[in-house]
Every structure is written in C-alpha cells, then in structure tokens.
Tab-separated table of C-alpha atoms and ligand atoms in Angstrom:
chain	number	residue	atom	x	y	z
A	1	MET	CA	25.118	130.292	170.791
A	2	LYS	CA	23.836	127.279	171.317
A	3	ASN	CA	26.446	124.239	173.276
A	4	PRO	CA	28.102	122.886	170.962
A	5	THR	CA	26.684	119.286	170.456
A	6	LYS	CA	26.578	115.658	168.196
A	7	ILE	CA	24.540	115.511	165.122
A	8	THR	CA	22.733	112.633	164.936
A	9	LYS	CA	20.435	110.520	162.700
A	10	ALA	CA	16.644	109.743	163.461
A	11	GLN	CA	15.211	106.145	163.219
A	12	ASP	CA	13.993	107.522	159.707
A	13	GLY	CA	18.048	107.562	158.103
A	14	ARG	CA	17.495	111.822	158.386
A	15	LEU	CA	20.316	113.707	159.874
A	16	LEU	CA	19.491	115.777	163.055
A	17	VAL	CA	21.783	118.605	162.723
A	18	PRO	CA	21.639	121.331	165.802
A	19	ASP	CA	22.881	124.626	165.961
A	20	CYS	CA	26.485	124.208	166.943
A	21	PRO	CA	27.277	120.488	166.180
A	22	ILE	CA	30.955	119.532	166.641
A	23	ILE	CA	31.749	118.184	163.627
A	24	PRO	CA	35.867	116.358	164.177
A	25	TYR	CA	38.601	116.836	161.184
A	26	ILE	CA	41.549	114.972	160.887
A	27	GLU	CA	44.079	117.806	159.021
A	28	GLY	CA	46.213	115.351	157.119
A	29	ASP	CA	49.358	115.285	156.052
A	30	GLY	CA	51.781	116.530	153.961
A	31	ILE	CA	50.163	119.229	152.371
A	32	GLY	CA	46.691	118.464	154.385
A	33	PRO	CA	47.755	121.397	157.025
A	34	ASP	CA	48.198	123.895	154.327
A	35	ILE	CA	44.542	122.858	152.760
A	36	TRP	CA	42.636	122.269	155.645
A	37	LYS	CA	43.722	125.242	157.124
A	38	ALA	CA	42.183	127.429	154.893
A	39	THR	CA	39.132	125.483	154.250
A	40	ARG	CA	38.248	125.797	157.743
A	41	MET	CA	38.544	129.559	157.154
A	42	VAL	CA	35.985	129.873	154.655
A	43	ILE	CA	33.523	126.965	155.875
A	44	ASP	CA	33.460	128.721	159.021
A	45	ALA	CA	32.962	132.194	157.239
A	46	ALA	CA	30.451	130.562	155.074
A	47	VAL	CA	28.491	129.444	157.875
A	48	LYS	CA	28.652	132.582	159.727
A	49	CYS	CA	27.275	134.679	157.105
A	50	ALA	CA	24.583	132.449	155.445
A	51	PHE	CA	23.241	132.159	159.599
A	52	ASN	CA	23.354	135.662	160.567
A	53	ASP	CA	25.816	133.833	163.219
A	54	GLN	CA	22.847	131.489	164.525
A	55	LYS	CA	24.526	128.485	163.363
A	56	ARG	CA	28.286	127.982	164.176
A	57	ILE	CA	30.684	124.084	163.897
A	58	GLN	CA	32.960	123.184	166.678
A	59	TRP	CA	35.453	121.577	165.287
A	60	LEU	CA	37.423	118.377	166.748
A	61	GLU	CA	40.886	117.846	165.402
A	62	LEU	CA	41.333	113.307	165.496
A	63	ASP	CA	45.002	112.777	165.901
A	64	VAL	CA	45.168	110.462	162.435
A	65	GLY	CA	48.446	109.716	160.235
A	66	GLU	CA	51.519	111.037	160.846
A	67	LYS	CA	50.408	113.914	163.943
A	68	GLY	CA	49.221	110.848	164.675
A	69	PHE	CA	51.986	108.116	164.905
A	70	GLN	CA	54.321	111.068	166.626
A	71	LYS	CA	51.402	112.153	169.461
A	72	THR	CA	50.363	108.486	170.281
A	73	GLY	CA	52.356	106.023	168.531
A	74	GLU	CA	49.418	105.097	166.656
A	75	TYR	CA	48.716	106.334	162.983
A	76	LEU	CA	44.966	105.677	163.205
A	77	SER	CA	43.408	104.728	166.434
A	78	ASP	CA	40.127	103.269	167.229
A	79	ALA	CA	39.128	105.875	169.478
A	80	ALA	CA	39.043	108.561	166.175
A	81	LEU	CA	37.223	105.809	164.012
A	82	LYS	CA	34.678	106.070	167.101
A	83	SER	CA	34.999	109.489	166.915
A	84	ILE	CA	33.980	109.984	163.490
A	85	GLN	CA	31.035	107.188	163.968
A	86	ASP	CA	29.769	108.699	167.335
A	87	HIS	CA	29.816	112.192	165.311
A	88	VAL	CA	27.960	110.827	162.323
A	89	VAL	CA	30.030	113.967	159.862
A	90	ALA	CA	33.664	114.372	159.720
A	91	ILE	CA	36.281	116.060	157.281
A	92	LYS	CA	39.892	114.803	156.387
A	93	GLY	CA	42.556	115.869	154.747
A	94	PRO	CA	44.979	113.457	152.906
A	95	LEU	CA	46.821	110.949	154.694
A	96	THR	CA	50.435	109.090	152.902
A	97	THR	CA	50.108	105.803	151.698
A	98	PRO	CA	53.470	104.027	150.853
A	99	VAL	CA	53.923	102.516	147.252
A	100	GLY	CA	54.787	98.972	147.957
A	101	LYS	CA	55.717	98.724	151.611
A	102	GLY	CA	54.812	99.885	155.130
A	103	ILE	CA	51.124	100.229	156.695
A	104	ARG	CA	48.121	100.006	154.580
A	105	SER	CA	45.973	102.607	153.523
A	106	LEU	CA	44.693	104.745	155.975
A	107	ASN	CA	41.763	106.253	154.114
A	108	VAL	CA	41.228	102.690	152.826
A	109	THR	CA	41.502	101.329	156.476
A	110	ILE	CA	38.730	104.579	158.139
A	111	ARG	CA	36.763	103.470	154.546
A	112	GLN	CA	36.505	99.949	155.202
A	113	LYS	CA	35.946	100.227	159.461
A	114	LEU	CA	33.341	102.708	159.171
A	115	ASP	CA	31.443	100.838	156.257
A	116	LEU	CA	31.830	104.366	154.352
A	117	TYR	CA	30.906	102.004	151.524
A	118	ALA	CA	29.751	104.560	149.100
A	119	CYS	CA	32.903	107.070	147.376
A	120	VAL	CA	30.823	110.328	145.906
A	121	ARG	CA	32.501	112.505	143.412
A	122	PRO	CA	30.961	114.996	141.944
A	123	VAL	CA	33.194	116.051	138.970
A	124	ARG	CA	31.515	119.582	137.256
A	125	TYR	CA	33.351	122.504	135.256
A	126	ILE	CA	33.518	125.640	137.063
A	127	ASP	CA	34.080	128.330	134.602
A	128	PRO	CA	36.494	129.849	133.307
A	129	VAL	CA	39.388	127.178	135.168
A	130	PRO	CA	41.699	126.436	132.506
A	131	SER	CA	40.777	122.428	130.878
A	132	PRO	CA	42.119	120.690	128.021
A	133	MET	CA	38.870	119.775	126.634
A	134	LYS	CA	37.302	121.800	123.997
A	135	HIS	CA	33.718	121.721	125.422
A	136	PRO	CA	34.482	121.328	129.474
A	137	GLN	CA	30.832	122.763	130.466
A	138	LYS	CA	29.847	119.885	128.924
A	139	ILE	CA	31.214	117.156	132.133
A	140	ASN	CA	28.810	117.597	134.711
A	141	MET	CA	29.059	114.037	136.264
A	142	VAL	CA	28.935	112.073	139.620
A	143	VAL	CA	31.046	108.581	139.819
A	144	PHE	CA	29.629	106.858	143.086
A	145	ARG	CA	32.617	104.301	143.757
A	146	GLU	CA	32.068	101.381	145.739
A	147	ASN	CA	34.313	101.820	148.031
A	148	THR	CA	35.091	98.517	151.101
A	149	GLU	CA	35.680	95.582	148.348
A	150	ASP	CA	36.853	94.452	145.536
A	151	LEU	CA	41.290	94.338	144.916
A	152	TYR	CA	41.423	96.735	147.344
A	153	ALA	CA	40.148	94.851	149.890
A	154	GLY	CA	43.697	94.008	150.925
A	155	ILE	CA	44.000	90.595	150.811
A	156	GLU	CA	47.269	89.923	149.350
A	157	TRP	CA	50.440	88.311	149.275
A	158	ARG	CA	53.572	89.305	148.538
A	159	ALA	CA	55.821	87.124	146.082
A	160	GLY	CA	57.169	83.766	147.689
A	161	SER	CA	55.919	84.072	150.600
A	162	ALA	CA	54.120	81.122	152.018
A	163	GLU	CA	50.970	82.559	151.816
A	164	ALA	CA	51.092	83.216	148.526
A	165	GLU	CA	52.852	79.960	147.816
A	166	SER	CA	49.697	78.202	149.348
A	167	VAL	CA	47.447	79.932	147.605
A	168	ILE	CA	49.145	79.362	144.427
A	169	ASN	CA	49.464	75.352	144.907
A	170	PHE	CA	45.427	75.076	146.154
A	171	LEU	CA	44.551	76.862	142.753
A	172	GLU	CA	46.915	74.623	140.661
A	173	GLN	CA	45.987	71.185	142.663
A	174	LYS	CA	41.903	71.729	143.681
A	175	MET	CA	41.573	74.278	140.918
A	176	GLY	CA	43.216	73.569	137.913
A	177	ALA	CA	44.561	76.644	136.955
A	178	VAL	CA	47.900	77.722	136.059
A	179	VAL	CA	49.304	80.272	137.568
A	180	PRO	CA	53.170	81.785	137.000
A	181	ALA	CA	55.633	80.664	139.536
A	182	HIS	CA	56.035	82.795	142.564
A	183	ALA	CA	53.889	85.270	141.532
A	184	GLY	CA	52.794	87.813	144.123
A	185	ILE	CA	48.736	87.328	144.785
A	186	GLY	CA	45.352	89.622	145.068
A	187	ILE	CA	41.852	88.611	145.251
A	188	LYS	CA	38.957	90.530	143.945
A	189	PRO	CA	35.940	89.757	145.904
A	190	ILE	CA	32.922	91.072	144.587
A	191	SER	CA	29.522	90.514	146.031
A	192	ALA	CA	25.701	91.252	145.176
A	193	ALA	CA	25.004	92.784	148.694
A	194	ASN	CA	27.531	95.313	148.317
A	195	THR	CA	27.292	95.754	144.560
A	196	LYS	CA	23.548	96.202	144.694
A	197	ARG	CA	23.516	98.831	147.888
A	198	LEU	CA	26.216	101.053	146.101
A	199	VAL	CA	23.958	100.544	142.498
A	200	ALA	CA	20.764	101.762	144.654
A	201	ALA	CA	22.626	104.965	146.406
A	202	ALA	CA	23.566	105.720	142.794
A	203	ILE	CA	20.003	105.886	141.523
A	204	ALA	CA	18.653	106.857	144.368
A	205	TYR	CA	20.831	109.772	144.244
A	206	ALA	CA	19.738	110.472	140.412
A	207	MET	CA	16.098	110.439	141.821
A	208	ASP	CA	16.644	113.208	144.139
A	209	GLN	CA	18.729	115.137	141.759
A	210	ASN	CA	16.284	114.846	138.400
A	211	LEU	CA	19.624	112.782	136.528
A	212	PRO	CA	18.445	111.916	133.461
A	213	SER	CA	20.933	107.985	133.482
A	214	VAL	CA	23.102	105.683	135.651
A	215	THR	CA	25.933	103.994	133.840
A	216	LEU	CA	27.254	100.985	135.073
A	217	MET	CA	31.039	100.787	134.838
A	218	HIS	CA	32.559	97.536	134.886
A	219	LYS	CA	35.173	95.293	133.038
A	220	GLY	CA	33.276	92.592	132.984
A	221	ASN	CA	33.695	90.812	129.396
A	222	ILE	CA	37.304	89.613	131.011
A	223	MET	CA	36.253	89.565	134.949
A	224	LYS	CA	33.136	88.250	134.352
A	225	PHE	CA	32.223	86.345	137.338
A	226	THR	CA	33.194	89.943	139.493
A	227	GLU	CA	33.183	93.110	137.289
A	228	GLY	CA	30.345	91.396	134.805
A	229	ALA	CA	28.317	90.572	137.717
A	230	PHE	CA	28.212	94.185	139.176
A	231	SER	CA	26.901	95.449	136.288
A	232	THR	CA	24.191	91.883	136.459
A	233	TRP	CA	23.292	92.928	140.400
A	234	GLY	CA	23.539	96.689	139.435
A	235	TYR	CA	20.308	95.949	136.815
A	236	GLU	CA	18.334	93.472	139.160
A	237	VAL	CA	18.833	96.112	141.685
A	238	ALA	CA	17.403	98.899	140.195
A	239	ARG	CA	14.338	96.721	138.658
A	240	GLU	CA	13.950	95.074	142.041
A	241	ARG	CA	13.789	98.462	144.027
A	242	PHE	CA	13.301	100.905	141.163
A	243	GLY	CA	11.392	99.617	139.010
A	244	ASP	CA	8.879	102.678	138.821
A	245	ARG	CA	11.364	104.836	138.654
A	246	THR	CA	13.967	102.845	135.950
A	247	ILE	CA	14.246	101.674	132.430
A	248	THR	CA	17.309	99.898	130.775
A	249	GLU	CA	19.038	101.286	127.893
A	250	ALA	CA	18.059	98.515	125.444
A	251	GLU	CA	14.517	99.033	126.693
A	252	VAL	CA	14.820	103.022	125.307
A	253	TYR	CA	16.075	101.654	122.252
A	254	GLU	CA	13.565	98.275	121.389
A	255	LYS	CA	10.166	100.210	122.889
A	256	HIS	CA	10.601	103.863	122.011
A	257	ASN	CA	12.686	104.873	119.386
A	258	GLY	CA	15.647	105.398	121.665
A	259	ARG	CA	14.002	108.179	123.675
A	260	ALA	CA	13.396	107.456	127.519
A	261	PRO	CA	9.746	108.164	128.811
A	262	GLU	CA	9.911	111.381	130.974
A	263	GLY	CA	10.526	110.511	134.463
A	264	LYS	CA	12.422	107.528	133.800
A	265	ILE	CA	16.123	107.267	134.377
A	266	VAL	CA	18.142	105.194	132.571
A	267	ILE	CA	20.005	102.437	132.880
A	268	LYS	CA	23.151	101.404	131.077
A	269	ASP	CA	26.339	100.296	131.709
A	270	ARG	CA	29.686	100.169	129.471
A	271	ILE	CA	32.917	98.642	129.456
A	272	ALA	CA	35.138	100.596	131.568
A	273	ASP	CA	37.740	100.562	128.954
A	274	MET	CA	35.748	102.255	126.759
A	275	LEU	CA	33.977	103.960	129.158
A	276	PHE	CA	37.402	106.064	129.215
A	277	GLN	CA	37.012	107.165	125.528
A	278	GLN	CA	33.140	108.473	126.037
A	279	VAL	CA	33.232	110.984	128.719
A	280	LEU	CA	36.418	112.688	126.404
A	281	LEU	CA	34.530	112.666	123.204
A	282	ARG	CA	30.902	112.424	124.277
A	283	PRO	CA	30.427	113.690	128.139
A	284	GLU	CA	26.981	114.818	128.018
A	285	GLU	CA	25.855	111.095	127.526
A	286	PHE	CA	26.657	110.128	131.276
A	287	SER	CA	25.851	111.986	134.447
A	288	VAL	CA	25.929	109.030	137.407
A	289	ILE	CA	28.604	106.788	137.076
A	290	ALA	CA	28.015	103.405	139.126
A	291	THR	CA	31.650	101.476	139.392
A	292	PRO	CA	33.506	98.840	141.831
A	293	ASN	CA	36.540	100.343	143.565
A	294	LEU	CA	39.674	100.255	141.119
A	295	ASN	CA	38.139	101.669	137.929
A	296	GLY	CA	36.077	104.504	140.096
A	297	ASP	CA	40.080	105.166	141.580
A	298	TYR	CA	40.909	105.811	137.793
A	299	ILE	CA	38.326	107.227	136.794
A	300	SER	CA	37.457	110.218	139.363
A	301	ASP	CA	41.068	111.407	138.303
A	302	ALA	CA	40.872	111.559	135.257
A	303	LEU	CA	37.282	113.438	135.181
A	304	ALA	CA	38.988	115.534	137.052
A	305	ALA	CA	41.569	116.324	135.143
A	306	GLN	CA	39.293	117.060	132.537
A	307	VAL	CA	37.787	120.015	134.475
A	308	GLY	CA	41.255	121.369	135.575
A	309	GLY	CA	42.859	118.760	138.077
A	310	LEU	CA	42.868	117.415	140.872
A	311	GLY	CA	42.974	120.510	143.185
A	312	MET	CA	39.956	121.608	141.771
A	313	ALA	CA	37.898	117.543	142.556
A	314	PRO	CA	36.118	117.305	145.799
A	315	GLY	CA	34.154	113.661	147.173
A	316	ALA	CA	32.469	111.940	150.218
A	317	ASN	CA	33.111	108.328	151.763
A	318	ILE	CA	28.963	107.445	153.048
A	319	GLY	CA	27.596	104.715	154.587
A	320	ASP	CA	24.201	103.699	156.588
A	321	THR	CA	25.873	105.022	160.090
A	322	CYS	CA	28.223	108.117	159.575
A	323	ALA	CA	30.223	110.174	156.659
A	324	CYS	CA	33.648	111.254	155.738
A	325	PHE	CA	34.523	114.024	153.346
A	326	GLU	CA	37.902	114.449	151.761
A	327	ALA	CA	39.396	115.263	148.684
A	328	THR	CA	40.265	113.457	145.737
A	329	HIS	CA	44.014	113.919	145.918
A	330	GLY	CA	46.489	112.666	147.881
A	331	THR	CA	49.210	114.894	150.650
A	332	ALA	CA	51.140	116.126	147.304
A	333	PRO	CA	54.376	115.977	149.334
A	334	LYS	CA	56.620	117.911	147.365
A	335	TYR	CA	54.666	121.018	148.812
A	336	ALA	CA	54.062	120.235	151.770
A	337	GLY	CA	54.466	123.482	154.258
A	338	LEU	CA	54.873	125.655	151.605
A	339	ASP	CA	51.390	127.052	151.749
A	340	LYS	CA	51.296	126.920	147.852
A	341	VAL	CA	48.682	124.113	146.707
A	342	ASN	CA	45.005	124.701	145.070
A	343	PRO	CA	42.692	124.133	148.998
A	344	GLY	CA	39.911	124.204	146.559
A	345	SER	CA	39.395	120.228	146.509
A	346	LEU	CA	38.638	120.285	150.141
A	347	ILE	CA	36.943	123.343	150.140
A	348	LEU	CA	34.226	121.953	148.128
A	349	SER	CA	34.742	118.398	149.986
A	350	GLY	CA	33.435	121.201	152.822
A	351	ALA	CA	30.596	122.404	150.383
A	352	MET	CA	29.395	119.152	150.012
A	353	MET	CA	29.609	118.529	153.895
A	354	LEU	CA	27.459	121.556	154.468
A	355	ASP	CA	25.000	120.272	151.533
A	356	TYR	CA	24.255	117.129	153.565
A	357	MET	CA	23.794	118.673	156.907
A	358	GLY	CA	21.501	120.532	154.996
A	359	TRP	CA	23.162	124.111	154.869
A	360	GLY	CA	22.956	124.226	151.631
A	361	LYS	CA	22.697	128.307	152.170
A	362	ALA	CA	26.133	127.994	153.173
A	363	ALA	CA	27.301	125.264	150.336
A	364	GLU	CA	25.772	127.358	147.889
A	365	SER	CA	27.830	131.167	148.912
A	366	ILE	CA	30.904	128.795	148.461
A	367	ARG	CA	30.713	127.749	145.437
A	368	GLN	CA	29.988	131.298	144.237
A	369	ALA	CA	32.251	132.656	146.160
A	370	LEU	CA	35.030	130.254	145.010
A	371	GLN	CA	34.044	130.420	140.707
A	372	ALA	CA	33.797	134.834	141.252
A	373	THR	CA	37.860	134.381	142.557
A	374	ILE	CA	38.706	132.162	139.812
A	375	LYS	CA	36.775	134.342	137.653
A	376	ALA	CA	38.804	137.371	138.558
A	377	GLY	CA	42.107	135.465	137.815
A	378	VAL	CA	42.356	135.039	141.453
A	379	VAL	CA	44.484	131.555	141.368
A	380	THR	CA	46.663	128.925	142.851
A	381	TYR	CA	49.962	128.132	141.657
A	382	ASP	CA	48.107	125.237	139.225
A	383	LEU	CA	46.040	127.039	137.847
A	384	ALA	CA	47.925	129.846	136.888
A	385	ARG	CA	50.483	127.895	134.762
A	386	GLN	CA	47.784	127.401	132.290
A	387	MET	CA	45.910	130.957	132.711
A	388	GLU	CA	47.037	134.111	131.270
A	389	GLY	CA	47.243	137.539	132.726
A	390	ALA	CA	45.735	135.309	136.268
A	391	THR	CA	47.501	136.644	139.302
A	392	GLU	CA	49.117	133.537	141.519
A	393	VAL	CA	48.498	133.378	144.697
A	394	LYS	CA	49.370	131.484	147.861
A	395	CYS	CA	46.503	128.234	149.475
A	396	SER	CA	45.848	130.725	152.590
A	397	GLU	CA	45.664	134.046	150.576
A	398	PHE	CA	43.012	132.182	148.116
A	399	ALA	CA	41.165	131.423	151.177
A	400	GLN	CA	41.380	135.188	152.059
A	401	ALA	CA	40.336	135.926	148.501
A	402	LEU	CA	36.875	134.152	149.265
A	403	VAL	CA	35.970	134.601	152.398
A	404	SER	CA	36.136	138.051	151.102
A	405	ARG	CA	33.265	137.078	148.518
A	406	ILE	CA	31.289	135.435	150.873
A	407	GLY	CA	28.194	137.043	150.874
B	1	NAP	P1	48.969	113.837	144.594
B	1	NAP	O1	49.321	113.714	146.011
B	1	NAP	O2	47.589	113.520	144.582
B	1	NAP	O3	49.294	114.617	143.788
B	1	NAP	C1	49.841	114.003	142.796
B	1	NAP	C2	50.329	115.452	141.799
B	1	NAP	O4	48.859	116.406	141.745
B	1	NAP	C3	50.851	116.591	142.778
B	1	NAP	O5	51.851	116.898	142.806
B	1	NAP	C4	50.111	118.112	141.904
B	1	NAP	O6	50.553	118.376	140.246
B	1	NAP	C5	48.085	117.617	141.656
B	1	NAP	N1	47.818	117.661	143.261
B	1	NAP	C6	47.113	117.596	144.067
B	1	NAP	N2	46.697	117.343	144.909
B	1	NAP	C7	46.451	119.133	144.351
B	1	NAP	C8	46.375	120.637	144.993
B	1	NAP	N3	45.621	120.287	146.174
B	1	NAP	N4	46.884	120.961	144.028
B	1	NAP	C9	46.751	121.429	143.044
B	1	NAP	N5	47.469	120.343	142.261
B	1	NAP	C10	47.801	119.399	142.990
B	1	NAP	O7	49.214	111.864	144.325
B	1	NAP	P2	50.831	111.379	144.921
B	1	NAP	O8	51.703	111.955	144.745
B	1	NAP	O9	50.510	110.329	144.007
B	1	NAP	O10	50.549	110.938	145.841
B	1	NAP	C11	50.865	111.221	147.317
B	1	NAP	C12	50.575	110.542	148.982
B	1	NAP	O11	48.944	110.926	148.792
B	1	NAP	C13	50.498	108.907	148.858
B	1	NAP	O12	51.319	108.756	149.676
B	1	NAP	C14	49.254	108.373	148.167
B	1	NAP	O13	48.835	106.866	148.772
B	1	NAP	C15	48.859	109.612	149.028
B	1	NAP	N6	46.856	109.413	149.021
B	1	NAP	C16	46.052	110.064	149.873
B	1	NAP	C17	44.396	109.982	149.141
B	1	NAP	C18	43.560	110.525	150.375
B	1	NAP	O14	44.291	110.919	151.392
B	1	NAP	N7	42.286	110.229	150.176
B	1	NAP	C19	44.635	109.944	147.520
B	1	NAP	C20	45.553	109.711	146.730
B	1	NAP	C21	47.022	109.755	146.981
B	1	NAP	P3	52.116	118.783	139.958
B	1	NAP	O15	53.289	117.833	140.930
B	1	NAP	O16	51.600	118.894	138.313
B	1	NAP	O17	51.547	120.368	140.333
C-alpha cells in the first residue's frame, strides 16, 4: 500500500489524487458522530472493493464544533480551515448554530473563509423511498446555491444597537428611506462577480452532464437590484462565456417554435415563489437550478422532502481551491447519540466526494447498495414510519446492511 499523501491540484484545475489520499473530516455535533461512523464504514468498504485493496483513504480528524471547543477552546480554528485548504478535499458532519444568539454559523464561516462559492445539492429519487409526490421519479434536479454572499454574509445588527441606529439614521437622512423605528438591520449584498462564477459553474455542470436547462431562481420582481440583478448577470455570463452552447427560453419560443435546438442548454429564469409551485406540479421541466444563497437554502430542503426527506439529501461546497462535502440537514439534536437517524445524506455526500475525486466506481457501488438496501425494506426510522412492512434498523445497522451489499 502506498504512503498517505495529499491530493493536489494541477495548473489547469484538475485534481491529482494519489492511491492513498489524506482526507480531513469533521465528525460534527448532535447526530454527527453517528452518521459519520456509518459513512466512514461504507466509504472504506466501497473503496476497498472497487479497487481491490489498491486504493484507500487515510482519514484525518479535525476537531471543530463542540468537540473542538471542549478540546482546544475554539469552535473553528485557523489550523482546521488551513488543513481543509491544504488537503483540497474534505467531508464534514453537521455543526450546531444557535438561533438569534451565540456564535455565528460555523458552516457558513467555513464556506465563506474557504471561498467555497458553489453549494451543489443533487436531488434525485431513489426507488422505493416513500415520497409525498405522485410521480417522484420525475424529480432529478441539482441546486447550485451561491454560498458566500446575500443575507448570509453576516452583515447584521441587533435592534436598538448603536450600529443599527446609525445605519437607520444614514438611510433616513442621506438616502431618504423610511425604516421602522428601532428595527434590526440585515444587509443583502449580491455582486456580479460572485453571481457570474456561480452561474458559470452551474452551466459548466449542465454541459458536462448533458442536462437540458439551467433555471435562474430569483425574487427580482421585488428585490430588483439584488435578486433581479442575479438573473440579469446570469443571462449575461451564459451569453459571454457559453454563447455557443446556450440559448435563452425566450429565443426558443421566438425562433424555434418552443423546441430547443439539439445540443443547446436552455437558460431560463423563474420567480422564487412560483418555482416552489412548479417543482411540485411540473418537476420534469427543471434540471439545474442556480440561485442566491437564501433561496437555495429553502429550495434544497423543499426538494429533499419531495424525494423522501432530509435523511437522503447530499451536498457539496465547492470552490476553486478546495471542496467540502456535507449532508443538507443539521444536527437533529433530539436524536444525538441514539444511533437512530438515517446516515443516507452523508453517505451520498461521500459518494459525491468519490465522484469528485475520480473514484466513480466506488461511488456507484455505494448508490447501488443504498438502493438495494432500501428496496429490501431495510431502513431507518424516518423511512420505516412511511413504508409498510419495512424493517426498522439503527443508523449503524443500516450502514452494515449497505456494506454487505457492496460489490
Ligand atoms: P435538522 O437538524 O436538519 O433536523 C430537522 C429534522 O429533520 C429532524 O428533527 C428530523 O425530522 C429530520 N432529519 C434531519 N436529519 C435527519 C437524518 N439524518 N435522518 C432522518 N431525519 C433527519 O434541523 P434543525 O433542527 O432546524 O437544526 C438543528 C441544528 O443544526 C441547528 O443548530 C442548525 O443551525 C444546524 N444546522 C446545521 C447544518 C449544517 O451543518 N450544514 C444545516 C442545517 C442546520 P423528524 O423530527 O421528523 O424525525
């Protein structure tokens, strides 16, 4: 077996993955330790089987979150951030963020500090997971959520604070705005540069995966200069960088009788509230959705529910220098330490990570084993409560059931 070494990036951005890459992981808070243990077991088994023991992952634990605070007094150290950057690829469990007080979100901080600007969340139905939809097999979408700006930028001040009062005074006196007295204030920055790199990543993905459309989701009728501008800049980057491969929906109707020419990716936009309706009524019309941060957070949880819930929703945060894979859900504190929840979301995020590393054979064996296990009716509580005749198993037992089907 080769010595453990770091993954690196070539000048052209390609990943150079050794046979024994060192991959940092953050176990996470709440249910994190349970789902991470399960995920690690499944990834290791898939890699071993796919590559006949010729490849393996050397895991490197980073103490972040509550574990980090207990051990070092820091929730998220600079050393942990640097380690993710240095190792190029990492995976993490969920981390706690208190509501309305306490520390800022560690998840958001990791994404912002490492400039992991694209949050990529594929939503695909796995037969026969119970779904509230009549035809869940029609759902096959990938959300590209902008990860570094919007209301998540963390520029906000508590109601009544000197800072909030000072911003209100400025807005009223210099800008002629009317602001409710003593309001809390949050700022929503959306920039052309960050929008364009996100939408470009979404279009490149659609090209790579041969997908028919990219939908720009926004609330630009109300927030014209932020969300409206997101849509305008999205169309701009499609034209500027991918003009030969893309066509707007308007052009499809004006020049091609409503049928997109072969090989062209249709760029369209939808107002956010309407899109929530359309992904329920006509999900087959959407494949890649590119959207600002807050919309992306909402739509990815809603879409996850359509294919069976948060327990099955994987995700990745990808930047130009490194990537960090994580489940879409949070720490589900009431289930912490019970070995109960569905590890599917983190396991599928692990499969995305293997794909990203070019170890697609191992990734595919994980997806097949997951589907076979669920088909056999072996599921955790969240699916068992919706599936008649299912065998409810613990988180760790679900992982063992997958391992037994790998290969
Ligand atoms: P949550 O942790 O996602 O859990 C909400 C509910 O979703 C759970 O009660 C459970 O539903 C279901 N669920 C979540 N994960 C599941 C799994 N693996 N298997 C089965 N069901 C699962 O959301 P929350 O309670 O709003 O947030 C808790 C904490 O997590 C907060 O501190 C929040 O800030 C943080 N958070 C972190 C991340 C992240 O690390 N990226 C993301 C979101 C939230 P039932 O009760 O119906 O069983």
